[in-house]
Amino acid sequence: MILAPTIWALHFVLVYGVTAVLCAKWDAADLARLTIFASTAVALTLIVAVGRGAWRQWDYLDGWDDIHDRPTDNHRRRFLGHVGFLLSLVSTIGVIYVTLPAVFVETCR
């Protein structure tokens, strides 16, 4: 359930850490941008894989119901899949927003 937000957090730390080092030490905006795009591709791939697994666990299309109100193992499993899928969506949006400065900012200064 928390794997997608963890990937988002690691991506955030990696992007800002690498950008700070590359821009402060070497003024290498192009290398920083390339690193950001590569790490974004990896993070989005991992988040999509997690979201797909959560979608399968949620199993919404099986009965077209979204009610998880019983204390059974099946309802708990489906609820955790539902939450994991929604967290994957939020994490995808977060990774995209962390990447946006690399698209618009041309230099380190």
mmCIF file of N, CA, C and O in Angstrom:
data_model
loop_
_atom_site.group_PDB
_atom_site.id
_atom_site.type_symbol
_atom_site.label_atom_id
_atom_site.label_comp_id
_atom_site.label_asym_id
_atom_site.label_seq_id
_atom_site.Cartn_x
_atom_site.Cartn_y
_atom_site.Cartn_z
ATOM 1 N N MET A 1 0.817 -1.185 0.000
ATOM 2 C CA MET A 1 0.000 0.000 0.000
ATOM 3 C C MET A 1 0.866 1.258 0.000
ATOM 4 O O MET A 1 0.520 2.224 -0.650
ATOM 5 N N ILE A 2 1.981 1.236 0.695
ATOM 6 C CA ILE A 2 2.794 2.445 0.784
ATOM 7 C C ILE A 2 3.992 2.423 -0.169
ATOM 8 O O ILE A 2 4.837 3.307 -0.108
ATOM 9 N N LEU A 3 4.047 1.452 -1.046
ATOM 10 C CA LEU A 3 5.194 1.354 -1.947
ATOM 11 C C LEU A 3 5.225 2.511 -2.954
ATOM 12 O O LEU A 3 6.289 3.093 -3.199
ATOM 13 N N ALA A 4 4.092 2.874 -3.519
ATOM 14 C CA ALA A 4 4.059 3.964 -4.495
ATOM 15 C C ALA A 4 4.459 5.309 -3.866
ATOM 16 O O ALA A 4 5.296 6.034 -4.441
ATOM 17 N N PRO A 5 3.927 5.686 -2.685
ATOM 18 C CA PRO A 5 4.411 6.926 -2.076
ATOM 19 C C PRO A 5 5.886 6.883 -1.683
ATOM 20 O O PRO A 5 6.574 7.907 -1.713
ATOM 21 N N THR A 6 6.385 5.697 -1.353
ATOM 22 C CA THR A 6 7.809 5.562 -1.039
ATOM 23 C C THR A 6 8.657 5.805 -2.291
ATOM 24 O O THR A 6 9.695 6.483 -2.223
ATOM 25 N N ILE A 7 8.223 5.287 -3.421
ATOM 26 C CA ILE A 7 8.925 5.537 -4.684
ATOM 27 C C ILE A 7 8.905 7.027 -5.000
ATOM 28 O O ILE A 7 9.910 7.606 -5.427
ATOM 29 N N TRP A 8 7.766 7.659 -4.791
ATOM 30 C CA TRP A 8 7.640 9.105 -5.010
ATOM 31 C C TRP A 8 8.616 9.866 -4.108
ATOM 32 O O TRP A 8 9.308 10.781 -4.560
ATOM 33 N N ALA A 9 8.689 9.507 -2.839
ATOM 34 C CA ALA A 9 9.590 10.190 -1.905
ATOM 35 C C ALA A 9 11.053 9.989 -2.298
ATOM 36 O O ALA A 9 11.849 10.943 -2.260
ATOM 37 N N LEU A 10 11.411 8.774 -2.680
ATOM 38 C CA LEU A 10 12.793 8.527 -3.115
ATOM 39 C C LEU A 10 13.120 9.302 -4.384
ATOM 40 O O LEU A 10 14.223 9.835 -4.530
ATOM 41 N N HIS A 11 12.166 9.386 -5.295
ATOM 42 C CA HIS A 11 12.358 10.173 -6.509
ATOM 43 C C HIS A 11 12.560 11.640 -6.157
ATOM 44 O O HIS A 11 13.442 12.305 -6.710
ATOM 45 N N PHE A 12 11.764 12.150 -5.245
ATOM 46 C CA PHE A 12 11.882 13.543 -4.815
ATOM 47 C C PHE A 12 13.272 13.830 -4.257
ATOM 48 O O PHE A 12 13.927 14.797 -4.650
ATOM 49 N N VAL A 13 13.729 12.976 -3.348
ATOM 50 C CA VAL A 13 15.048 13.166 -2.740
ATOM 51 C C VAL A 13 16.147 13.062 -3.783
ATOM 52 O O VAL A 13 17.081 13.878 -3.808
ATOM 53 N N LEU A 14 16.045 12.084 -4.670
ATOM 54 C CA LEU A 14 17.055 11.909 -5.710
ATOM 55 C C LEU A 14 17.114 13.108 -6.647
ATOM 56 O O LEU A 14 18.196 13.635 -6.924
ATOM 57 N N VAL A 15 15.961 13.564 -7.092
ATOM 58 C CA VAL A 15 15.930 14.682 -8.045
ATOM 59 C C VAL A 15 16.514 15.945 -7.425
ATOM 60 O O VAL A 15 17.379 16.600 -8.011
ATOM 61 N N TYR A 16 16.057 16.300 -6.241
ATOM 62 C CA TYR A 16 16.549 17.537 -5.641
ATOM 63 C C TYR A 16 17.979 17.419 -5.164
ATOM 64 O O TYR A 16 18.748 18.381 -5.249
ATOM 65 N N GLY A 17 18.385 16.251 -4.688
ATOM 66 C CA GLY A 17 19.771 16.065 -4.273
ATOM 67 C C GLY A 17 20.747 16.117 -5.442
ATOM 68 O O GLY A 17 21.763 16.815 -5.399
ATOM 69 N N VAL A 18 20.435 15.381 -6.494
ATOM 70 C CA VAL A 18 21.309 15.369 -7.675
ATOM 71 C C VAL A 18 21.345 16.739 -8.342
ATOM 72 O O VAL A 18 22.408 17.209 -8.753
ATOM 73 N N THR A 19 20.206 17.389 -8.416
ATOM 74 C CA THR A 19 20.169 18.726 -9.025
ATOM 75 C C THR A 19 20.990 19.717 -8.214
ATOM 76 O O THR A 19 21.733 20.523 -8.782
ATOM 77 N N ALA A 20 20.896 19.655 -6.907
ATOM 78 C CA ALA A 20 21.678 20.566 -6.067
ATOM 79 C C ALA A 20 23.175 20.338 -6.252
ATOM 80 O O ALA A 20 23.941 21.299 -6.389
ATOM 81 N N VAL A 21 23.587 19.097 -6.287
ATOM 82 C CA VAL A 21 25.018 18.801 -6.442
ATOM 83 C C VAL A 21 25.497 19.187 -7.835
ATOM 84 O O VAL A 21 26.535 19.846 -7.988
ATOM 85 N N LEU A 22 24.770 18.791 -8.865
ATOM 86 C CA LEU A 22 25.215 19.079 -10.228
ATOM 87 C C LEU A 22 25.216 20.569 -10.527
ATOM 88 O O LEU A 22 26.105 21.063 -11.226
ATOM 89 N N CYS A 23 24.246 21.283 -10.025
ATOM 90 C CA CYS A 23 24.192 22.716 -10.301
ATOM 91 C C CYS A 23 25.169 23.507 -9.436
ATOM 92 O O CYS A 23 25.743 24.486 -9.884
ATOM 93 N N ALA A 24 25.381 23.084 -8.204
ATOM 94 C CA ALA A 24 26.281 23.825 -7.321
ATOM 95 C C ALA A 24 27.745 23.563 -7.645
ATOM 96 O O ALA A 24 28.565 24.484 -7.613
ATOM 97 N N LYS A 25 28.082 22.339 -7.948
ATOM 98 C CA LYS A 25 29.489 21.992 -8.161
ATOM 99 C C LYS A 25 29.954 22.217 -9.596
ATOM 100 O O LYS A 25 31.055 22.693 -9.826
ATOM 101 N N TRP A 26 29.137 21.815 -10.568
ATOM 102 C CA TRP A 26 29.605 21.819 -11.946
ATOM 103 C C TRP A 26 28.778 22.670 -12.886
ATOM 104 O O TRP A 26 29.106 22.778 -14.061
ATOM 105 N N ASP A 27 27.695 23.249 -12.443
ATOM 106 C CA ASP A 27 26.808 24.050 -13.291
ATOM 107 C C ASP A 27 26.394 23.259 -14.544
ATOM 108 O O ASP A 27 26.433 23.749 -15.663
ATOM 109 N N ALA A 28 26.020 22.005 -14.322
ATOM 110 C CA ALA A 28 25.691 21.085 -15.410
ATOM 111 C C ALA A 28 24.178 20.913 -15.500
ATOM 112 O O ALA A 28 23.618 19.900 -15.069
ATOM 113 N N ALA A 29 23.518 21.903 -16.059
ATOM 114 C CA ALA A 29 22.054 21.866 -16.150
ATOM 115 C C ALA A 29 21.574 20.748 -17.071
ATOM 116 O O ALA A 29 20.565 20.096 -16.792
ATOM 117 N N ASP A 30 22.275 20.515 -18.166
ATOM 118 C CA ASP A 30 21.852 19.461 -19.098
ATOM 119 C C ASP A 30 21.973 18.074 -18.476
ATOM 120 O O ASP A 30 21.092 17.228 -18.648
ATOM 121 N N LEU A 31 23.050 17.840 -17.751
ATOM 122 C CA LEU A 31 23.220 16.566 -17.073
ATOM 123 C C LEU A 31 22.165 16.390 -15.971
ATOM 124 O O LEU A 31 21.620 15.302 -15.792
ATOM 125 N N ALA A 32 21.864 17.468 -15.266
ATOM 126 C CA ALA A 32 20.818 17.407 -14.238
ATOM 127 C C ALA A 32 19.469 17.090 -14.864
ATOM 128 O O ALA A 32 18.714 16.259 -14.351
ATOM 129 N N ARG A 33 19.174 17.733 -15.981
ATOM 130 C CA ARG A 33 17.902 17.487 -16.670
ATOM 131 C C ARG A 33 17.815 16.042 -17.156
ATOM 132 O O ARG A 33 16.782 15.381 -17.009
ATOM 133 N N LEU A 34 18.903 15.527 -17.709
ATOM 134 C CA LEU A 34 18.929 14.139 -18.171
ATOM 135 C C LEU A 34 18.729 13.163 -17.002
ATOM 136 O O LEU A 34 17.974 12.196 -17.119
ATOM 137 N N THR A 35 19.374 13.439 -15.886
ATOM 138 C CA THR A 35 19.216 12.601 -14.698
ATOM 139 C C THR A 35 17.785 12.640 -14.183
ATOM 140 O O THR A 35 17.218 11.609 -13.792
ATOM 141 N N ILE A 36 17.178 13.813 -14.187
ATOM 142 C CA ILE A 36 15.793 13.949 -13.731
ATOM 143 C C ILE A 36 14.853 13.154 -14.624
ATOM 144 O O ILE A 36 13.981 12.420 -14.138
ATOM 145 N N PHE A 37 15.011 13.268 -15.932
ATOM 146 C CA PHE A 37 14.125 12.544 -16.843
ATOM 147 C C PHE A 37 14.303 11.028 -16.741
ATOM 148 O O PHE A 37 13.335 10.272 -16.793
ATOM 149 N N ALA A 38 15.546 10.590 -16.570
ATOM 150 C CA ALA A 38 15.795 9.148 -16.435
ATOM 151 C C ALA A 38 15.202 8.609 -15.136
ATOM 152 O O ALA A 38 14.547 7.551 -15.134
ATOM 153 N N SER A 39 15.403 9.330 -14.040
ATOM 154 C CA SER A 39 14.843 8.863 -12.768
ATOM 155 C C SER A 39 13.320 8.941 -12.771
ATOM 156 O O SER A 39 12.653 8.102 -12.147
ATOM 157 N N THR A 40 12.760 9.892 -13.499
ATOM 158 C CA THR A 40 11.307 9.987 -13.618
ATOM 159 C C THR A 40 10.755 8.801 -14.392
ATOM 160 O O THR A 40 9.717 8.233 -14.013
ATOM 161 N N ALA A 41 11.428 8.405 -15.451
ATOM 162 C CA ALA A 41 10.971 7.250 -16.223
ATOM 163 C C ALA A 41 10.990 5.987 -15.368
ATOM 164 O O ALA A 41 10.037 5.194 -15.391
ATOM 165 N N VAL A 42 12.045 5.816 -14.584
ATOM 166 C CA VAL A 42 12.133 4.641 -13.712
ATOM 167 C C VAL A 42 11.042 4.690 -12.640
ATOM 168 O O VAL A 42 10.347 3.698 -12.393
ATOM 169 N N ALA A 43 10.865 5.850 -12.011
ATOM 170 C CA ALA A 43 9.868 5.979 -10.942
ATOM 171 C C ALA A 43 8.461 5.744 -11.475
ATOM 172 O O ALA A 43 7.659 5.031 -10.841
ATOM 173 N N LEU A 44 8.139 6.315 -12.626
ATOM 174 C CA LEU A 44 6.797 6.125 -13.178
ATOM 175 C C LEU A 44 6.555 4.673 -13.584
ATOM 176 O O LEU A 44 5.445 4.148 -13.398
ATOM 177 N N THR A 45 7.576 4.016 -14.103
ATOM 178 C CA THR A 45 7.436 2.600 -14.447
ATOM 179 C C THR A 45 7.148 1.760 -13.206
ATOM 180 O O THR A 45 6.263 0.898 -13.215
ATOM 181 N N LEU A 46 7.876 2.024 -12.139
ATOM 182 C CA LEU A 46 7.662 1.285 -10.895
ATOM 183 C C LEU A 46 6.286 1.576 -10.296
ATOM 184 O O LEU A 46 5.595 0.665 -9.823
ATOM 185 N N ILE A 47 5.872 2.836 -10.320
ATOM 186 C CA ILE A 47 4.565 3.203 -9.764
ATOM 187 C C ILE A 47 3.433 2.590 -10.581
ATOM 188 O O ILE A 47 2.433 2.127 -10.024
ATOM 189 N N VAL A 48 3.577 2.562 -11.891
ATOM 190 C CA VAL A 48 2.550 1.925 -12.729
ATOM 191 C C VAL A 48 2.467 0.432 -12.413
ATOM 192 O O VAL A 48 1.361 -0.138 -12.346
ATOM 193 N N ALA A 49 3.600 -0.213 -12.201
ATOM 194 C CA ALA A 49 3.587 -1.636 -11.854
ATOM 195 C C ALA A 49 2.895 -1.861 -10.506
ATOM 196 O O ALA A 49 2.093 -2.793 -10.356
ATOM 197 N N VAL A 50 3.173 -1.008 -9.539
ATOM 198 C CA VAL A 50 2.521 -1.115 -8.232
ATOM 199 C C VAL A 50 1.020 -0.858 -8.367
ATOM 200 O O VAL A 50 0.191 -1.572 -7.785
ATOM 201 N N GLY A 51 0.663 0.161 -9.133
ATOM 202 C CA GLY A 51 -0.756 0.485 -9.333
ATOM 203 C C GLY A 51 -1.510 -0.624 -10.046
ATOM 204 O O GLY A 51 -2.666 -0.904 -9.722
ATOM 205 N N ARG A 52 -0.851 -1.258 -10.971
ATOM 206 C CA ARG A 52 -1.494 -2.365 -11.684
ATOM 207 C C ARG A 52 -1.744 -3.545 -10.748
ATOM 208 O O ARG A 52 -2.809 -4.175 -10.782
ATOM 209 N N GLY A 53 -0.785 -3.834 -9.887
ATOM 210 C CA GLY A 53 -0.980 -4.893 -8.902
ATOM 211 C C GLY A 53 -2.089 -4.556 -7.913
ATOM 212 O O GLY A 53 -2.891 -5.412 -7.541
ATOM 213 N N ALA A 54 -2.152 -3.293 -7.504
ATOM 214 C CA ALA A 54 -3.214 -2.865 -6.589
ATOM 215 C C ALA A 54 -4.575 -2.929 -7.273
ATOM 216 O O ALA A 54 -5.575 -3.291 -6.647
ATOM 217 N N TRP A 55 -4.617 -2.592 -8.561
ATOM 218 C CA TRP A 55 -5.874 -2.680 -9.313
ATOM 219 C C TRP A 55 -6.384 -4.128 -9.351
ATOM 220 O O TRP A 55 -7.567 -4.388 -9.172
ATOM 221 N N ARG A 56 -5.452 -5.037 -9.571
ATOM 222 C CA ARG A 56 -5.836 -6.457 -9.582
ATOM 223 C C ARG A 56 -6.322 -6.913 -8.203
ATOM 224 O O ARG A 56 -7.265 -7.685 -8.092
ATOM 225 N N GLN A 57 -5.661 -6.449 -7.182
ATOM 226 C CA GLN A 57 -6.057 -6.828 -5.825
ATOM 227 C C GLN A 57 -7.411 -6.219 -5.467
ATOM 228 O O GLN A 57 -8.208 -6.838 -4.776
ATOM 229 N N TRP A 58 -7.679 -5.017 -5.929
ATOM 230 C CA TRP A 58 -8.958 -4.364 -5.662
ATOM 231 C C TRP A 58 -10.090 -5.150 -6.315
ATOM 232 O O TRP A 58 -11.149 -5.312 -5.748
ATOM 233 N N ASP A 59 -9.858 -5.623 -7.535
ATOM 234 C CA ASP A 59 -10.812 -6.476 -8.243
ATOM 235 C C ASP A 59 -12.175 -5.805 -8.415
ATOM 236 O O ASP A 59 -13.220 -6.407 -8.217
ATOM 237 N N TYR A 60 -12.160 -4.545 -8.797
ATOM 238 C CA TYR A 60 -13.385 -3.763 -8.936
ATOM 239 C C TYR A 60 -14.258 -4.262 -10.076
ATOM 240 O O TYR A 60 -15.477 -4.298 -9.969
ATOM 241 N N LEU A 61 -13.657 -4.668 -11.168
ATOM 242 C CA LEU A 61 -14.436 -5.069 -12.341
ATOM 243 C C LEU A 61 -15.120 -6.426 -12.169
ATOM 244 O O LEU A 61 -15.996 -6.768 -12.960
ATOM 245 N N ASP A 62 -14.746 -7.163 -11.135
ATOM 246 C CA ASP A 62 -15.361 -8.473 -10.923
ATOM 247 C C ASP A 62 -16.834 -8.357 -10.546
ATOM 248 O O ASP A 62 -17.685 -9.027 -11.111
ATOM 249 N N GLY A 63 -17.148 -7.488 -9.609
ATOM 250 C CA GLY A 63 -18.535 -7.374 -9.182
ATOM 251 C C GLY A 63 -19.094 -5.980 -9.328
ATOM 252 O O GLY A 63 -20.246 -5.722 -9.002
ATOM 253 N N TRP A 64 -18.289 -5.051 -9.792
ATOM 254 C CA TRP A 64 -18.667 -3.647 -9.964
ATOM 255 C C TRP A 64 -19.197 -3.052 -8.662
ATOM 256 O O TRP A 64 -20.067 -2.191 -8.669
ATOM 257 N N ASP A 65 -18.662 -3.527 -7.540
ATOM 258 C CA ASP A 65 -19.067 -2.951 -6.271
ATOM 259 C C ASP A 65 -17.833 -2.383 -5.580
ATOM 260 O O ASP A 65 -16.734 -2.844 -5.756
ATOM 261 N N ASP A 66 -18.063 -1.372 -4.815
ATOM 262 C CA ASP A 66 -16.973 -0.676 -4.147
ATOM 263 C C ASP A 66 -17.225 -0.635 -2.646
ATOM 264 O O ASP A 66 -16.857 0.305 -1.980
ATOM 265 N N ILE A 67 -17.915 -1.628 -2.126
ATOM 266 C CA ILE A 67 -18.261 -1.638 -0.716
ATOM 267 C C ILE A 67 -17.354 -2.625 0.006
ATOM 268 O O ILE A 67 -17.272 -3.798 -0.351
ATOM 269 N N HIS A 68 -16.664 -2.113 1.000
ATOM 270 C CA HIS A 68 -15.748 -2.931 1.798
ATOM 271 C C HIS A 68 -16.125 -2.738 3.269
ATOM 272 O O HIS A 68 -15.348 -2.233 4.053
ATOM 273 N N ASP A 69 -17.318 -3.111 3.626
ATOM 274 C CA ASP A 69 -17.825 -2.790 4.953
ATOM 275 C C ASP A 69 -17.903 -3.977 5.910
ATOM 276 O O ASP A 69 -18.397 -3.847 7.012
ATOM 277 N N ARG A 70 -17.392 -5.102 5.515
ATOM 278 C CA ARG A 70 -17.444 -6.287 6.381
ATOM 279 C C ARG A 70 -16.030 -6.621 6.886
ATOM 280 O O ARG A 70 -15.049 -6.405 6.183
ATOM 281 N N PRO A 71 -15.935 -7.143 8.091
ATOM 282 C CA PRO A 71 -14.617 -7.506 8.627
ATOM 283 C C PRO A 71 -14.152 -8.888 8.145
ATOM 284 O O PRO A 71 -13.815 -9.753 8.941
ATOM 285 N N THR A 72 -14.140 -9.055 6.831
ATOM 286 C CA THR A 72 -13.688 -10.329 6.274
ATOM 287 C C THR A 72 -12.344 -10.116 5.582
ATOM 288 O O THR A 72 -11.974 -8.988 5.238
ATOM 289 N N ASP A 73 -11.646 -11.195 5.370
ATOM 290 C CA ASP A 73 -10.347 -11.097 4.710
ATOM 291 C C ASP A 73 -10.480 -10.580 3.282
ATOM 292 O O ASP A 73 -9.646 -9.793 2.822
ATOM 293 N N ASN A 74 -11.515 -10.987 2.581
ATOM 294 C CA ASN A 74 -11.718 -10.535 1.212
ATOM 295 C C ASN A 74 -11.976 -9.028 1.153
ATOM 296 O O ASN A 74 -11.410 -8.337 0.298
ATOM 297 N N HIS A 75 -12.783 -8.516 2.044
ATOM 298 C CA HIS A 75 -13.059 -7.076 2.049
ATOM 299 C C HIS A 75 -11.812 -6.282 2.432
ATOM 300 O O HIS A 75 -11.572 -5.204 1.875
ATOM 301 N N ARG A 76 -11.049 -6.795 3.371
ATOM 302 C CA ARG A 76 -9.804 -6.108 3.752
ATOM 303 C C ARG A 76 -8.818 -6.090 2.582
ATOM 304 O O ARG A 76 -8.192 -5.071 2.302
ATOM 305 N N ARG A 77 -8.689 -7.227 1.910
ATOM 306 C CA ARG A 77 -7.778 -7.316 0.764
ATOM 307 C C ARG A 77 -8.200 -6.348 -0.331
ATOM 308 O O ARG A 77 -7.379 -5.634 -0.898
ATOM 309 N N ARG A 78 -9.477 -6.301 -0.630
ATOM 310 C CA ARG A 78 -9.970 -5.401 -1.672
ATOM 311 C C ARG A 78 -9.827 -3.939 -1.264
ATOM 312 O O ARG A 78 -9.513 -3.088 -2.091
ATOM 313 N N PHE A 79 -10.043 -3.643 0.022
ATOM 314 C CA PHE A 79 -9.877 -2.275 0.500
ATOM 315 C C PHE A 79 -8.427 -1.828 0.364
ATOM 316 O O PHE A 79 -8.144 -0.715 -0.084
ATOM 317 N N LEU A 80 -7.495 -2.689 0.749
ATOM 318 C CA LEU A 80 -6.077 -2.343 0.618
ATOM 319 C C LEU A 80 -5.680 -2.179 -0.844
ATOM 320 O O LEU A 80 -4.854 -1.317 -1.186
ATOM 321 N N GLY A 81 -6.259 -2.976 -1.728
ATOM 322 C CA GLY A 81 -6.014 -2.787 -3.153
ATOM 323 C C GLY A 81 -6.557 -1.457 -3.640
ATOM 324 O O GLY A 81 -5.911 -0.760 -4.435
ATOM 325 N N HIS A 82 -7.735 -1.086 -3.165
ATOM 326 C CA HIS A 82 -8.344 0.197 -3.529
ATOM 327 C C HIS A 82 -7.458 1.362 -3.082
ATOM 328 O O HIS A 82 -7.154 2.272 -3.854
ATOM 329 N N VAL A 83 -7.028 1.318 -1.830
ATOM 330 C CA VAL A 83 -6.171 2.376 -1.301
ATOM 331 C C VAL A 83 -4.833 2.409 -2.025
ATOM 332 O O VAL A 83 -4.314 3.483 -2.359
ATOM 333 N N GLY A 84 -4.265 1.248 -2.278
ATOM 334 C CA GLY A 84 -2.987 1.197 -2.998
ATOM 335 C C GLY A 84 -3.095 1.773 -4.399
ATOM 336 O O GLY A 84 -2.195 2.472 -4.867
ATOM 337 N N PHE A 85 -4.215 1.505 -5.081
ATOM 338 C CA PHE A 85 -4.416 2.055 -6.420
ATOM 339 C C PHE A 85 -4.534 3.575 -6.370
ATOM 340 O O PHE A 85 -3.920 4.285 -7.185
ATOM 341 N N LEU A 86 -5.310 4.093 -5.423
ATOM 342 C CA LEU A 86 -5.466 5.544 -5.319
ATOM 343 C C LEU A 86 -4.153 6.225 -4.927
ATOM 344 O O LEU A 86 -3.829 7.306 -5.440
ATOM 345 N N LEU A 87 -3.373 5.603 -4.053
ATOM 346 C CA LEU A 87 -2.067 6.156 -3.708
ATOM 347 C C LEU A 87 -1.110 6.121 -4.903
ATOM 348 O O LEU A 87 -0.251 6.995 -5.040
ATOM 349 N N SER A 88 -1.260 5.144 -5.763
ATOM 350 C CA SER A 88 -0.450 5.107 -6.986
ATOM 351 C C SER A 88 -0.792 6.279 -7.892
ATOM 352 O O SER A 88 0.103 6.883 -8.504
ATOM 353 N N LEU A 89 -2.073 6.621 -7.981
ATOM 354 C CA LEU A 89 -2.471 7.780 -8.790
ATOM 355 C C LEU A 89 -1.898 9.075 -8.220
ATOM 356 O O LEU A 89 -1.362 9.907 -8.960
ATOM 357 N N VAL A 90 -2.003 9.242 -6.917
ATOM 358 C CA VAL A 90 -1.468 10.449 -6.278
ATOM 359 C C VAL A 90 0.051 10.504 -6.445
ATOM 360 O O VAL A 90 0.619 11.579 -6.718
ATOM 361 N N SER A 91 0.715 9.380 -6.317
ATOM 362 C CA SER A 91 2.171 9.339 -6.470
ATOM 363 C C SER A 91 2.598 9.658 -7.897
ATOM 364 O O SER A 91 3.616 10.322 -8.112
ATOM 365 N N THR A 92 1.816 9.213 -8.868
ATOM 366 C CA THR A 92 2.115 9.547 -10.268
ATOM 367 C C THR A 92 2.040 11.055 -10.482
ATOM 368 O O THR A 92 2.922 11.649 -11.112
ATOM 369 N N ILE A 93 1.010 11.674 -9.950
ATOM 370 C CA ILE A 93 0.875 13.128 -10.064
ATOM 371 C C ILE A 93 2.041 13.821 -9.365
ATOM 372 O O ILE A 93 2.615 14.784 -9.885
ATOM 373 N N GLY A 94 2.431 13.335 -8.192
ATOM 374 C CA GLY A 94 3.550 13.921 -7.465
ATOM 375 C C GLY A 94 4.863 13.824 -8.221
ATOM 376 O O GLY A 94 5.634 14.785 -8.269
ATOM 377 N N VAL A 95 5.128 12.685 -8.832
ATOM 378 C CA VAL A 95 6.366 12.519 -9.612
ATOM 379 C C VAL A 95 6.371 13.469 -10.805
ATOM 380 O O VAL A 95 7.395 14.091 -11.125
ATOM 381 N N ILE A 96 5.239 13.632 -11.440
ATOM 382 C CA ILE A 96 5.163 14.547 -12.587
ATOM 383 C C ILE A 96 5.412 15.986 -12.146
ATOM 384 O O ILE A 96 6.145 16.733 -12.805
ATOM 385 N N TYR A 97 4.849 16.392 -11.015
ATOM 386 C CA TYR A 97 5.070 17.754 -10.525
ATOM 387 C C TYR A 97 6.512 17.994 -10.101
ATOM 388 O O TYR A 97 7.033 19.095 -10.265
ATOM 389 N N VAL A 98 7.167 16.984 -9.563
ATOM 390 C CA VAL A 98 8.578 17.140 -9.201
ATOM 391 C C VAL A 98 9.434 17.303 -10.452
ATOM 392 O O VAL A 98 10.446 17.990 -10.442
ATOM 393 N N THR A 99 9.012 16.719 -11.558
ATOM 394 C CA THR A 99 9.768 16.767 -12.800
ATOM 395 C C THR A 99 9.542 18.062 -13.586
ATOM 396 O O THR A 99 10.391 18.449 -14.385
ATOM 397 N N LEU A 100 8.440 18.738 -13.371
ATOM 398 C CA LEU A 100 8.104 19.918 -14.169
ATOM 399 C C LEU A 100 9.179 21.013 -14.194
ATOM 400 O O LEU A 100 9.398 21.611 -15.250
ATOM 401 N N PRO A 101 9.869 21.328 -13.092
ATOM 402 C CA PRO A 101 10.920 22.351 -13.202
ATOM 403 C C PRO A 101 12.010 22.010 -14.217
ATOM 404 O O PRO A 101 12.564 22.899 -14.859
ATOM 405 N N ALA A 102 12.302 20.738 -14.386
ATOM 406 C CA ALA A 102 13.318 20.345 -15.359
ATOM 407 C C ALA A 102 12.860 20.632 -16.783
ATOM 408 O O ALA A 102 13.677 20.827 -17.680
ATOM 409 N N VAL A 103 11.571 20.651 -16.988
ATOM 410 C CA VAL A 103 11.041 20.931 -18.323
ATOM 411 C C VAL A 103 11.132 22.427 -18.638
ATOM 412 O O VAL A 103 11.464 22.814 -19.753
ATOM 413 N N PHE A 104 10.877 23.268 -17.639
ATOM 414 C CA PHE A 104 10.778 24.697 -17.897
ATOM 415 C C PHE A 104 12.038 25.497 -17.591
ATOM 416 O O PHE A 104 12.272 26.534 -18.217
ATOM 417 N N VAL A 105 12.850 25.071 -16.657
ATOM 418 C CA VAL A 105 14.048 25.811 -16.267
ATOM 419 C C VAL A 105 15.196 25.385 -17.183
ATOM 420 O O VAL A 105 15.486 24.206 -17.318
ATOM 421 N N GLU A 106 15.859 26.368 -17.769
ATOM 422 C CA GLU A 106 16.908 26.058 -18.744
ATOM 423 C C GLU A 106 18.311 26.044 -18.158
ATOM 424 O O GLU A 106 19.188 25.368 -18.685
ATOM 425 N N THR A 107 18.547 26.812 -17.110
ATOM 426 C CA THR A 107 19.884 26.870 -16.526
ATOM 427 C C THR A 107 19.803 26.637 -15.018
ATOM 428 O O THR A 107 18.729 26.650 -14.437
ATOM 429 N N CYS A 108 20.955 26.488 -14.432
ATOM 430 C CA CYS A 108 21.015 26.302 -12.978
ATOM 431 C C CYS A 108 20.934 27.623 -12.222
ATOM 432 O O CYS A 108 20.694 27.646 -11.040
ATOM 433 N N ARG A 109 21.167 28.705 -12.882
ATOM 434 C CA ARG A 109 21.197 30.012 -12.195
ATOM 435 C C ARG A 109 19.936 30.776 -12.368
ATOM 436 O O ARG A 109 19.178 30.792 -13.146
#
